[in-house]
Tab-separated table of C-alpha atoms in Angstrom:
chain	number	residue	atom	x	y	z
H	183	MET	CA	-6.111	7.071	51.470
H	184	THR	CA	-9.731	6.694	50.358
H	185	LYS	CA	-11.645	4.028	52.214
H	186	PRO	CA	-13.673	1.703	50.002
H	187	ARG	CA	-17.396	1.210	50.402
H	188	TYR	CA	-17.979	-2.442	51.125
H	189	ASP	CA	-20.663	-4.212	49.190
H	190	TYR	CA	-21.792	-6.993	51.499
H	191	THR	CA	-24.580	-7.973	49.099
H	192	CYS	CA	-21.882	-8.892	46.623
H	193	LEU	CA	-20.074	-11.038	49.183
H	194	SER	CA	-23.261	-12.754	50.307
H	195	SER	CA	-24.062	-13.689	46.744
H	196	GLY	CA	-20.584	-15.186	46.525
H	197	ILE	CA	-21.297	-17.481	49.432
H	198	LEU	CA	-24.680	-18.357	47.926
H	199	ALA	CA	-23.062	-19.123	44.594
H	200	MET	CA	-20.588	-21.373	46.344
H	201	THR	CA	-23.415	-23.272	48.024
H	202	LEU	CA	-25.218	-23.746	44.732
H	203	VAL	CA	-22.094	-25.118	43.121
H	204	THR	CA	-22.021	-27.967	45.670
H	205	GLY	CA	-24.405	-30.076	43.647
H	206	ALA	CA	-22.780	-29.360	40.308
H	207	ALA	CA	-20.944	-31.955	38.272
H	208	VAL	CA	-17.232	-32.174	38.969
H	209	SER	CA	-14.352	-33.316	36.839
H	210	ALA	CA	-14.007	-37.079	36.876
H	211	GLY	CA	-11.883	-38.196	39.791
H	212	ALA	CA	-11.264	-34.804	41.340
H	213	PRO	CA	-12.242	-34.422	44.987
H	214	GLU	CA	-14.933	-31.795	45.596
H	215	VAL	CA	-13.055	-28.659	46.593
H	216	MET	CA	-14.799	-25.317	46.104
H	217	PHE	CA	-13.193	-21.909	46.017
H	218	SER	CA	-14.667	-18.429	46.180
H	219	ILE	CA	-13.172	-14.947	46.118
H	220	ALA	CA	-14.921	-11.589	46.406
H	221	ALA	CA	-13.443	-8.106	46.544
H	222	SER	CA	-15.154	-4.885	47.578
H	223	GLY	CA	-13.803	-2.944	44.594
H	224	ASP	CA	-14.779	-5.493	41.959
H	225	GLY	CA	-17.998	-4.666	40.115
H	226	SER	CA	-18.025	-7.998	38.288
H	227	GLY	CA	-19.023	-9.787	41.492
H	228	PRO	CA	-17.472	-12.782	43.226
H	229	VAL	CA	-15.836	-15.649	41.412
H	230	SER	CA	-16.589	-19.131	42.678
H	231	GLY	CA	-16.458	-22.704	41.465
H	232	MET	CA	-14.769	-26.063	41.749
H	233	LEU	CA	-10.985	-25.776	41.922
H	234	SER	CA	-10.783	-28.573	39.364
H	235	ASP	CA	-12.593	-26.291	36.905
H	236	LEU	CA	-10.852	-23.033	37.820
H	237	GLY	CA	-7.304	-24.314	37.308
H	238	ALA	CA	-5.213	-27.466	37.022
H	239	TRP	CA	-5.165	-30.463	39.351
H	240	ALA	CA	-3.350	-33.760	39.748
H	241	GLU	CA	-3.451	-36.869	41.871
H	242	LEU	CA	-0.019	-36.969	43.438
H	243	ASP	CA	2.073	-40.070	43.986
H	244	ASP	CA	1.676	-39.810	47.783
H	245	GLY	CA	-2.123	-40.161	47.514
H	246	SER	CA	-2.977	-36.488	47.946
H	247	THR	CA	-4.604	-34.243	45.336
H	248	ALA	CA	-3.190	-30.820	44.451
H	249	PHE	CA	-4.919	-27.931	42.702
H	250	THR	CA	-3.132	-24.879	41.263
H	251	GLY	CA	-4.233	-21.870	39.259
H	252	ASN	CA	-4.637	-18.132	39.122
H	253	ILE	CA	-7.409	-15.664	38.341
H	254	PHE	CA	-7.351	-12.013	37.340
H	255	GLY	CA	-10.258	-9.951	38.591
H	256	GLU	CA	-11.010	-6.347	37.715
H	257	SER	CA	-8.970	-5.071	40.615
H	258	TRP	CA	-7.099	-8.082	41.988
H	259	HIS	CA	-5.108	-11.192	41.177
H	260	VAL	CA	-5.089	-14.452	43.118
H	261	SER	CA	-2.981	-17.589	42.719
H	262	TRP	CA	-3.400	-20.761	44.729
H	263	THR	CA	-1.980	-24.145	45.579
H	264	THR	CA	-4.437	-26.309	47.517
H	265	VAL	CA	-3.690	-29.856	48.669
H	266	VAL	CA	-6.209	-32.297	50.156
H	267	HIS	CA	-5.378	-35.702	51.591
H	268	GLN	CA	-7.700	-38.204	53.187
H	269	THR	CA	-6.881	-41.564	54.737
H	270	ASN	CA	-8.647	-43.673	57.356
H	271	GLU	CA	-6.725	-41.899	60.113
H	272	LEU	CA	-6.499	-38.287	59.000
H	273	LEU	CA	-7.846	-35.545	56.797
H	274	THR	CA	-5.712	-32.564	55.753
H	275	LEU	CA	-6.551	-29.369	53.866
H	276	ASP	CA	-3.598	-27.156	52.962
H	277	SER	CA	-4.186	-23.902	51.075
H	278	ALA	CA	-1.493	-21.467	49.960
H	279	LEU	CA	-2.893	-18.234	48.519
H	280	SER	CA	-1.323	-15.051	47.195
H	281	ILE	CA	-3.568	-12.034	46.665
H	282	THR	CA	-2.522	-8.825	44.918
H	283	ASN	CA	-4.635	-5.698	45.187
H	284	THR	CA	-4.109	-4.142	41.752
H	285	SER	CA	-6.386	-1.145	42.349
H	286	ASN	CA	-5.388	2.280	43.629
H	287	GLN	CA	-7.603	1.904	46.698
H	288	SER	CA	-7.510	-0.437	49.660
H	289	GLN	CA	-10.010	-3.279	49.290
H	290	MET	CA	-11.779	-5.810	51.445
H	291	PHE	CA	-11.398	-9.420	50.343
H	292	GLU	CA	-13.254	-12.577	51.290
H	293	LEU	CA	-11.883	-15.981	50.229
H	294	ASP	CA	-13.246	-19.427	51.025
H	295	THR	CA	-12.004	-22.949	50.327
H	296	LEU	CA	-14.344	-25.851	51.098
H	297	PHE	CA	-13.519	-29.559	50.891
H	298	ASN	CA	-16.290	-32.176	51.003
H	299	PRO	CA	-14.515	-35.409	52.010
H	300	ASP	CA	-15.792	-38.943	52.064
H	301	PRO	CA	-17.507	-39.763	55.366
H	302	ILE	CA	-14.895	-39.900	58.102
H	303	PHE	CA	-14.442	-40.951	61.726
H	304	ALA	CA	-16.404	-39.574	64.625
H	305	ASP	CA	-13.762	-38.364	67.095
H	306	GLY	CA	-10.495	-36.594	66.536
H	307	LEU	CA	-8.075	-33.772	67.176
H	308	PHE	CA	-8.542	-30.724	64.936
H	309	GLU	CA	-5.347	-28.659	64.458
H	310	VAL	CA	-5.102	-25.353	62.597
H	311	ALA	CA	-1.968	-23.362	61.681
H	312	ALA	CA	-1.848	-20.239	59.527
H	313	ASN	CA	1.147	-18.228	58.314
H	314	ILE	CA	0.455	-14.822	56.789
H	315	SER	CA	2.569	-12.127	55.172
H	316	VAL	CA	2.171	-8.762	53.487
H	317	MET	CA	4.556	-7.098	51.044
H	318	ASN	CA	4.869	-3.426	50.108
H	319	LEU	CA	5.156	-3.195	46.312
H	320	ASP	CA	6.207	0.433	46.280
H	321	PHE	CA	9.300	2.516	46.927
H	322	THR	CA	7.551	4.483	49.640
H	323	GLY	CA	4.855	4.095	52.268
H	324	THR	CA	3.584	0.930	53.909
H	325	ALA	CA	1.561	-2.167	53.135
H	326	GLU	CA	-1.170	-3.194	55.536
H	327	LEU	CA	-3.152	-6.404	55.979
H	328	SER	CA	-5.862	-6.024	58.620
H	329	THR	CA	-9.087	-7.472	59.973
H	330	VAL	CA	-12.507	-6.138	58.966
H	331	ASP	CA	-15.162	-5.377	61.588
H	332	ASP	CA	-15.550	-8.293	63.998
H	333	ALA	CA	-14.368	-11.056	61.644
H	334	ALA	CA	-11.155	-12.967	62.341
H	335	LEU	CA	-8.635	-12.742	59.508
H	336	ILE	CA	-8.390	-16.546	59.256
H	337	ARG	CA	-11.179	-18.991	60.118
H	338	ALA	CA	-11.059	-22.751	59.733
H	339	GLY	CA	-13.627	-25.357	60.566
H	340	LEU	CA	-15.232	-28.744	60.211
H	341	GLY	CA	-18.837	-28.293	59.136
H	342	GLU	CA	-20.613	-25.608	61.133
H	343	ASP	CA	-19.772	-26.751	64.646
H	344	ALA	CA	-15.998	-26.866	65.053
H	345	VAL	CA	-14.588	-23.453	64.174
H	346	VAL	CA	-11.172	-21.979	64.990
H	347	ASP	CA	-10.510	-18.223	64.669
H	348	LEU	CA	-6.963	-16.925	64.179
H	349	TYR	CA	-5.802	-13.279	64.003
H	350	GLU	CA	-8.879	-12.004	65.802
H	351	PRO	CA	-9.869	-8.319	65.553
H	352	PHE	CA	-8.476	-5.819	65.777
H	353	TYR	CA	-5.359	-7.138	64.012
H	354	ALA	CA	-3.036	-5.400	61.536
H	355	LEU	CA	0.188	-6.560	59.891
H	356	ILE	CA	2.272	-3.699	58.457
H	357	ALA	CA	5.325	-3.774	56.172
H	358	THR	CA	7.333	-0.558	55.932
H	359	GLY	CA	9.806	0.324	53.206
H	360	PRO	CA	10.376	-0.606	49.561
H	361	TYR	CA	9.459	-4.227	48.827
H	362	ALA	CA	9.513	-4.966	52.564
H	363	ILE	CA	7.791	-8.053	54.002
H	364	ALA	CA	6.024	-8.451	57.353
H	365	LEU	CA	4.971	-11.891	58.553
H	366	ASP	CA	3.197	-13.639	61.404
H	367	ASN	CA	2.001	-17.090	62.396
H	368	GLN	CA	-0.661	-18.459	64.723
H	369	SER	CA	-2.065	-21.900	65.487
H	370	ASP	CA	-4.706	-23.557	67.650
H	371	GLN	CA	-6.332	-26.930	68.214
H	372	MET	CA	-9.491	-28.486	69.611
H	373	THR	CA	-11.016	-31.941	70.038
H	374	VAL	CA	-14.057	-32.699	67.923
H	375	SER	CA	-16.728	-35.347	67.817
H	376	GLY	CA	-19.358	-36.244	65.275
H	377	ASP	CA	-19.051	-37.073	61.602
H	378	VAL	CA	-16.976	-34.672	59.530
H	379	GLU	CA	-19.063	-33.346	56.635
H	380	SER	CA	-16.693	-30.675	55.360
H	381	SER	CA	-13.362	-29.055	56.059
H	382	TRP	CA	-13.015	-25.372	55.172
H	383	HIS	CA	-10.768	-22.311	55.343
H	384	GLY	CA	-12.088	-18.756	55.201
H	385	SER	CA	-10.383	-15.387	55.303
H	386	THR	CA	-11.715	-11.856	55.464
H	387	PHE	CA	-9.326	-8.926	55.380
H	388	GLU	CA	-8.509	-5.494	54.062
H	389	LEU	CA	-5.381	-5.040	51.914
H	390	SER	CA	-3.803	-1.697	51.060
H	391	SER	CA	-3.668	-0.563	47.448
H	392	GLY	CA	-1.078	-2.052	45.108
H	393	ASP	CA	0.199	-4.534	47.699
H	394	LEU	CA	0.470	-8.295	48.033
H	395	ALA	CA	-0.584	-10.682	50.808
H	396	THR	CA	0.012	-14.403	51.281
H	397	LEU	CA	-2.136	-16.711	53.409
H	398	HIS	CA	-0.972	-20.250	54.128
H	399	THR	CA	-3.499	-22.240	56.157
H	400	TYR	CA	-3.062	-25.870	57.169
H	401	THR	CA	-5.695	-27.944	58.937
H	402	VAL	CA	-5.641	-31.577	59.950
H	403	ILE	CA	-8.066	-33.787	61.771
H	404	SER	CA	-6.496	-36.947	63.110
H	405	ALA	CA	-8.430	-39.789	64.688
H	406	ILE	CA	-8.251	-40.381	68.416
H	407	PRO	CA	-8.686	-44.146	68.846
H	408	SER	CA	-11.693	-45.110	70.955
H	409	PRO	CA	-11.099	-47.031	74.242
H	410	GLY	CA	-12.323	-50.240	72.588
H	411	ALA	CA	-9.899	-49.856	69.694
H	412	ILE	CA	-7.020	-49.169	72.110
H	413	ALA	CA	-7.880	-52.363	74.026
H	414	LEU	CA	-7.928	-54.399	70.802
H	415	LEU	CA	-4.568	-52.953	69.741
H	416	ALA	CA	-3.091	-53.787	73.135
H	417	ILE	CA	-4.334	-57.386	72.934
H	418	ALA	CA	-2.976	-57.764	69.380
H	419	GLY	CA	0.400	-56.444	70.522
H	420	TRP	CA	0.448	-58.793	73.494
H	421	ILE	CA	-0.360	-61.810	71.246
H	422	ASN	CA	2.345	-60.857	68.758
H	423	ARG	CA	4.936	-60.502	71.517
H	424	ARG	CA	3.923	-63.892	72.986
H	425	ARG	CA	4.269	-65.544	69.584
H	426	ALA	CA	7.707	-63.993	69.108
H	427	PHE	CA	8.905	-65.396	72.430
H	428	GLN	CA	7.519	-68.887	71.574
H	429	LEU	CA	9.434	-68.912	68.261
B	17	MET	CA	-1.553	-42.169	35.735
B	18	ASN	CA	-2.971	-38.835	35.017
B	19	THR	CA	0.176	-36.956	34.088
B	20	ARG	CA	-0.645	-33.478	32.932
B	21	LEU	CA	1.367	-30.399	32.252
B	22	HIS	CA	-0.812	-27.393	32.641
B	23	THR	CA	0.440	-23.895	32.211
B	24	THR	CA	-2.062	-21.277	33.145
B	25	LEU	CA	-1.214	-17.870	31.812
B	26	ALA	CA	-2.639	-14.940	33.685
B	27	LEU	CA	-4.947	-14.017	30.834
B	28	ALA	CA	-6.274	-17.480	30.222
B	29	ILE	CA	-8.793	-17.872	33.003
B	30	LEU	CA	-12.389	-16.684	32.981
B	31	GLY	CA	-11.850	-13.765	30.660
B	32	VAL	CA	-12.581	-11.291	33.418
B	33	THR	CA	-9.400	-9.342	32.819
B	34	SER	CA	-9.826	-5.676	32.222
B	35	VAL	CA	-6.328	-4.480	33.032
B	36	ALA	CA	-4.519	-6.462	30.371
B	37	GLN	CA	-2.624	-4.301	27.960
B	38	GLY	CA	-0.353	-7.002	26.544
B	39	GLY	CA	3.214	-6.757	27.554
B	40	LEU	CA	6.626	-7.967	28.367
B	41	VAL	CA	7.509	-11.623	28.123
B	42	GLY	CA	9.289	-13.243	31.064
B	43	THR	CA	10.815	-16.710	31.254
B	44	PHE	CA	9.777	-19.239	33.898
B	45	ASP	CA	12.132	-22.249	34.264
B	46	VAL	CA	11.524	-25.215	36.542
B	47	ALA	CA	13.839	-28.217	37.041
B	48	THR	CA	13.691	-31.033	39.596
B	49	SER	CA	15.993	-33.828	40.720
B	50	ASN	CA	13.451	-36.285	39.260
B	51	GLY	CA	14.465	-35.201	35.770
B	52	TYR	CA	11.750	-32.654	35.042
B	53	ASN	CA	12.999	-29.612	33.114
B	54	GLU	CA	10.703	-27.069	31.512
B	55	SER	CA	11.100	-23.513	30.285
B	56	MET	CA	8.066	-21.443	29.415
B	57	SER	CA	7.335	-17.916	28.340
B	58	LEU	CA	4.868	-15.874	30.388
B	59	THR	CA	3.278	-12.724	29.028
B	60	GLY	CA	3.125	-9.960	31.596
B	61	VAL	CA	-0.057	-8.048	32.293
B	62	ALA	CA	0.389	-4.297	32.715
B	63	LEU	CA	-1.044	-3.043	36.003
B	64	PRO	CA	-2.417	0.458	36.559
B	65	ASP	CA	0.653	1.527	38.557
B	66	GLY	CA	3.006	0.740	35.657
B	67	THR	CA	4.314	-2.588	36.944
B	68	TYR	CA	3.749	-5.956	35.251
B	69	LEU	CA	2.398	-9.225	36.616
B	70	TRP	CA	3.340	-12.677	35.348
B	71	SER	CA	1.770	-15.913	36.602
B	72	GLY	CA	2.249	-19.568	35.635
B	73	GLN	CA	1.554	-23.018	37.064
B	74	ILE	CA	2.905	-26.518	36.485
B	75	THR	CA	1.090	-29.648	37.625
B	76	GLN	CA	2.746	-33.069	37.565
B	77	ASN	CA	2.107	-36.308	39.438
B	78	ASP	CA	5.077	-35.844	41.741
B	79	PHE	CA	5.013	-32.065	42.274
B	80	THR	CA	3.191	-28.824	41.541
B	81	THR	CA	4.563	-25.311	41.186
B	82	SER	CA	2.836	-21.957	41.015
B	83	GLY	CA	4.702	-18.699	40.426
B	84	THR	CA	3.471	-15.109	40.514
B	85	PHE	CA	5.915	-12.298	39.770
B	86	ILE	CA	5.364	-8.549	39.875
B	87	GLY	CA	8.090	-6.327	38.527
B	88	SER	CA	9.004	-2.864	37.486
B	89	PRO	CA	11.212	-3.182	34.391
B	90	ASP	CA	12.007	0.528	34.216
B	91	ALA	CA	13.016	0.906	37.878
B	92	PRO	CA	14.478	-2.522	38.635
B	93	GLY	CA	12.552	-4.284	41.365
B	94	ILE	CA	10.648	-7.534	41.578
B	95	ALA	CA	8.337	-9.333	43.979
B	96	SER	CA	7.577	-13.023	43.795
B	97	VAL	CA	5.363	-15.666	45.325
B	98	VAL	CA	6.321	-19.264	44.551
B	99	GLN	CA	4.314	-22.228	45.848
B	100	VAL	CA	5.670	-25.787	45.599
B	101	VAL	CA	4.271	-29.177	46.653
B	102	ASN	CA	6.390	-32.325	46.787
B	103	GLY	CA	3.832	-35.054	46.188
B	104	SER	CA	6.382	-37.828	45.649
B	105	ASP	CA	7.578	-40.434	48.133
B	106	ASP	CA	11.131	-39.049	48.264
B	107	ALA	CA	12.902	-35.756	48.919
B	108	MET	CA	13.220	-33.647	45.766
B	109	ALA	CA	15.557	-30.841	44.756
B	110	PHE	CA	14.020	-27.911	42.876
B	111	THR	CA	15.486	-25.056	40.849
B	112	ILE	CA	12.936	-22.396	39.918
B	113	ASP	CA	13.979	-19.384	37.897
B	114	PHE	CA	12.138	-16.335	36.590
B	115	THR	CA	13.778	-13.793	34.289
B	116	MET	CA	12.286	-10.345	33.774
B	117	PRO	CA	13.432	-8.175	30.854
B	118	LEU	CA	14.446	-4.605	31.605
B	119	THR	CA	13.147	-1.870	29.361
B	120	ASN	CA	15.596	0.751	30.505
B	121	PRO	CA	18.903	-0.854	31.547
B	122	VAL	CA	21.038	1.357	33.716
B	123	ALA	CA	24.809	1.625	34.040
B	124	GLU	CA	25.799	2.713	37.508
B	125	ASN	CA	26.397	1.566	41.067
B	126	LEU	CA	23.070	0.945	42.756
B	127	ALA	CA	22.221	0.081	46.329
B	128	TRP	CA	19.869	-2.888	46.662
B	129	GLU	CA	17.682	-4.497	49.321
B	130	SER	CA	16.242	-7.983	49.273
B	131	SER	CA	14.182	-10.178	51.594
B	132	VAL	CA	12.595	-13.613	51.440
B	133	TYR	CA	10.055	-15.413	53.597
B	134	ALA	CA	9.260	-19.143	53.574
B	135	SER	CA	6.116	-20.795	54.917
B	136	LEU	CA	6.295	-24.584	55.284
B	137	THR	CA	3.432	-26.977	56.100
B	138	GLY	CA	2.949	-30.730	56.379
B	139	LEU	CA	3.658	-33.697	58.651
B	140	ASP	CA	7.299	-34.061	59.794
B	141	VAL	CA	8.583	-32.130	56.773
B	142	SER	CA	11.629	-30.018	56.000
B	143	LEU	CA	12.940	-27.396	53.607
B	144	SER	CA	16.694	-27.117	53.197
B	145	ALA	CA	19.331	-25.333	51.138
B	146	LEU	CA	21.388	-27.388	48.705
B	147	ILE	CA	25.046	-27.965	49.638
B	148	ALA	CA	27.202	-24.862	49.137
B	149	ASP	CA	24.234	-22.920	47.785
B	150	SER	CA	21.595	-20.442	48.964
B	151	ILE	CA	17.862	-20.844	48.539
B	152	TRP	CA	17.165	-17.317	47.232
B	153	HIS	CA	19.243	-15.671	44.514
B	154	VAL	CA	18.819	-12.502	42.513
B	155	ASP	CA	20.947	-12.232	39.379
B	156	VAL	CA	21.402	-8.783	37.904
B	157	ALA	CA	22.817	-8.849	34.386
B	158	GLY	CA	24.090	-12.362	35.007
B	159	GLU	CA	25.833	-11.473	38.261
B	160	ASP	CA	24.759	-13.226	41.471
B	161	THR	CA	23.818	-10.122	43.473
B	162	ALA	CA	21.687	-11.281	46.383
B	163	ALA	CA	21.935	-14.699	48.056
B	164	LEU	CA	19.742	-15.373	51.095
B	165	MET	CA	19.006	-18.431	53.261
B	166	PRO	CA	22.480	-19.911	52.642
B	167	TYR	CA	23.552	-23.513	53.330
B	168	PRO	CA	23.142	-25.075	55.915
B	169	PHE	CA	19.730	-23.392	56.173
B	170	GLU	CA	16.967	-25.768	57.259
B	171	LEU	CA	13.321	-25.243	58.222
B	172	VAL	CA	11.489	-28.096	59.929
B	173	VAL	CA	7.935	-28.940	60.994
B	174	ASP	CA	7.734	-31.530	63.780
B	175	GLY	CA	4.434	-33.407	63.696
B	176	HIS	CA	1.526	-31.731	61.917
B	177	GLY	CA	1.636	-27.991	61.423
B	178	ALA	CA	3.435	-25.009	59.951
B	179	ASN	CA	6.677	-23.111	60.373
B	180	THR	CA	8.240	-19.965	58.913
B	181	ALA	CA	11.651	-18.462	58.221
B	182	TYR	CA	12.821	-15.043	57.059
B	183	ASP	CA	16.078	-13.601	55.756
B	184	GLU	CA	17.113	-10.233	54.343
B	185	GLY	CA	20.180	-8.547	52.888
B	186	SER	CA	21.465	-5.404	51.223
B	187	GLY	CA	24.453	-4.259	49.227
B	188	VAL	CA	25.626	-2.398	46.161
B	189	VAL	CA	25.587	-3.744	42.623
B	190	SER	CA	27.713	-2.438	39.788
B	191	TRP	CA	25.184	-2.518	36.995
B	192	ALA	CA	26.819	-2.562	33.561
B	193	ASP	CA	25.086	-3.634	30.346
B	194	GLY	CA	22.517	-6.021	31.734
B	195	GLU	CA	19.150	-6.274	30.066
B	196	ASP	CA	17.414	-8.564	32.480
B	197	LEU	CA	16.903	-9.345	36.144
B	198	SER	CA	16.264	-12.860	37.372
B	199	ILE	CA	15.381	-14.542	40.629
B	200	ARG	CA	16.244	-18.151	41.384
B	201	LEU	CA	15.091	-20.511	44.117
B	202	SER	CA	17.163	-23.677	44.730
B	203	PHE	CA	16.178	-26.012	47.556
B	204	GLU	CA	15.332	-29.507	48.708
B	205	LEU	CA	11.831	-30.327	49.922
B	206	SER	CA	10.900	-33.455	51.846
B	207	PRO	CA	7.996	-35.650	50.667
B	208	GLY	CA	4.515	-34.421	51.545
B	209	ALA	CA	5.649	-30.827	52.136
B	210	THR	CA	4.122	-27.621	50.818
B	211	VAL	CA	6.210	-24.450	50.795
B	212	MET	CA	5.316	-20.894	49.822
B	213	PHE	CA	8.078	-18.325	49.277
B	214	ASN	CA	7.443	-14.604	49.248
B	215	GLY	CA	10.525	-12.670	48.153
B	216	GLY	CA	11.407	-9.205	46.980
B	217	PHE	CA	14.345	-7.332	45.478
B	218	THR	CA	14.652	-3.653	44.726
B	219	THR	CA	17.351	-1.259	43.726
B	220	ILE	CA	17.422	2.119	45.375
B	221	PRO	CA	17.794	4.793	42.753
B	222	ALA	CA	20.757	7.169	42.836
B	223	PRO	CA	19.799	10.840	43.406
B	224	ALA	CA	19.306	11.507	39.674
B	225	GLY	CA	17.318	8.307	39.234
B	226	LEU	CA	15.306	9.124	42.317
B	227	ALA	CA	14.295	12.456	40.791
B	228	ILE	CA	13.135	10.696	37.608
B	229	VAL	CA	11.190	8.084	39.548
B	230	SER	CA	9.579	10.794	41.695
B	231	GLY	CA	8.610	12.697	38.543
B	232	MET	CA	7.060	9.569	37.010
B	233	LEU	CA	5.118	8.828	40.193
B	234	TRP	CA	3.868	12.437	40.307
B	235	MET	CA	2.744	12.272	36.661
B	236	ARG	CA	0.965	8.944	37.209
B	237	ARG	CA	-0.810	10.305	40.255
B	238	LYS	CA	-1.771	13.462	38.380
B	239	ARG	CA	-3.151	11.356	35.500
B	240	ARG	CA	-5.235	9.253	37.924
B	241	HIS	CA	-6.788	12.330	39.488
């Protein structure tokens, strides 16, 4: 198998493009969620933009917003379903991605999803879970999804400070046999403090030629009530109970 | 309400496609217990290795669906990724079907292998098989060949997070005059859940068929070099 030559300049420009898009106009009503994909074998460069512009989106009845779509690159195909949900108590970002390497060489991919929420609480619990799979789309051989250099396969964070790495290097997931699937799952959590400016998922990996990978990453930050708030809740509960007994 | 039906064909976005050759038309059907029922035609994009890729999305106010299918119509096999979100306030039943035409129908007994993987995320959510049914079906020439994740299959996430499930099977199918191969997903999804299925089905060629497939692979490889 011929190893690809990675063009990091291309990937860096993808990240830059994503940053520049931040200030761009968005579709009316759609939350600001940016998406970027770059592949080492794609001479046309990275693709990045607002998910509301790249595909379809809808405000769902439960208050969340969902984005779906697909893009064909020169040597890859990606389809996505991304759901964001923000309330006073929690913020979730859920991204389901399928990536097909349509070239005859293995390729390195870098994908990023970035959600800029409304300003949100200062303290909370940040939980990350990611399920991944790889499928061999051939009658022979294997399919391999693996880490690149020292980058974790899945990264998730809140702004620049709170970052969780899953599937740290060196990691490889291998499916053997015709149309065989290999899968794995990992999760982690941490407490965070400070205002949440953005919630993001990133993935960097190498995928064997002609094969398909899925990445399903779910992050949630839920508020941890401050001691003062807990005291107020306790008092309110005590008053309610007292009233109930008096009636 | 911003109700929109949006079907995104693989060729429609960005115009960056260079592999498109035009191709086979597959049928993508989606029905829900809320009364939604839609059938759409997807044009497959020919990939360099001779397979085809179909992709389509549906966006509604109570659910979204995205399907990507990669198949080999001349050596029956198909891979699929289906993503579904239940954005309603109640549990919903889904039936999602994709039919791929076969360009070279065979007539013989063929061994098959199939597997399916489900990834579920959300807060206190569940994915379950419908009563007396399986979640994953492969129909060959109208015959229910593979059925995986049978009732009473259930996958649950307690609290916030993710969970996965996997099932596989194999057997022999008596392939007569069929001209298409279809996969079908039937399941119930709780409100607020997102599920992604990754499933595959392939027939294992008989010795004569294997020789033909090997010859085709050798010729393709030779052409590439």
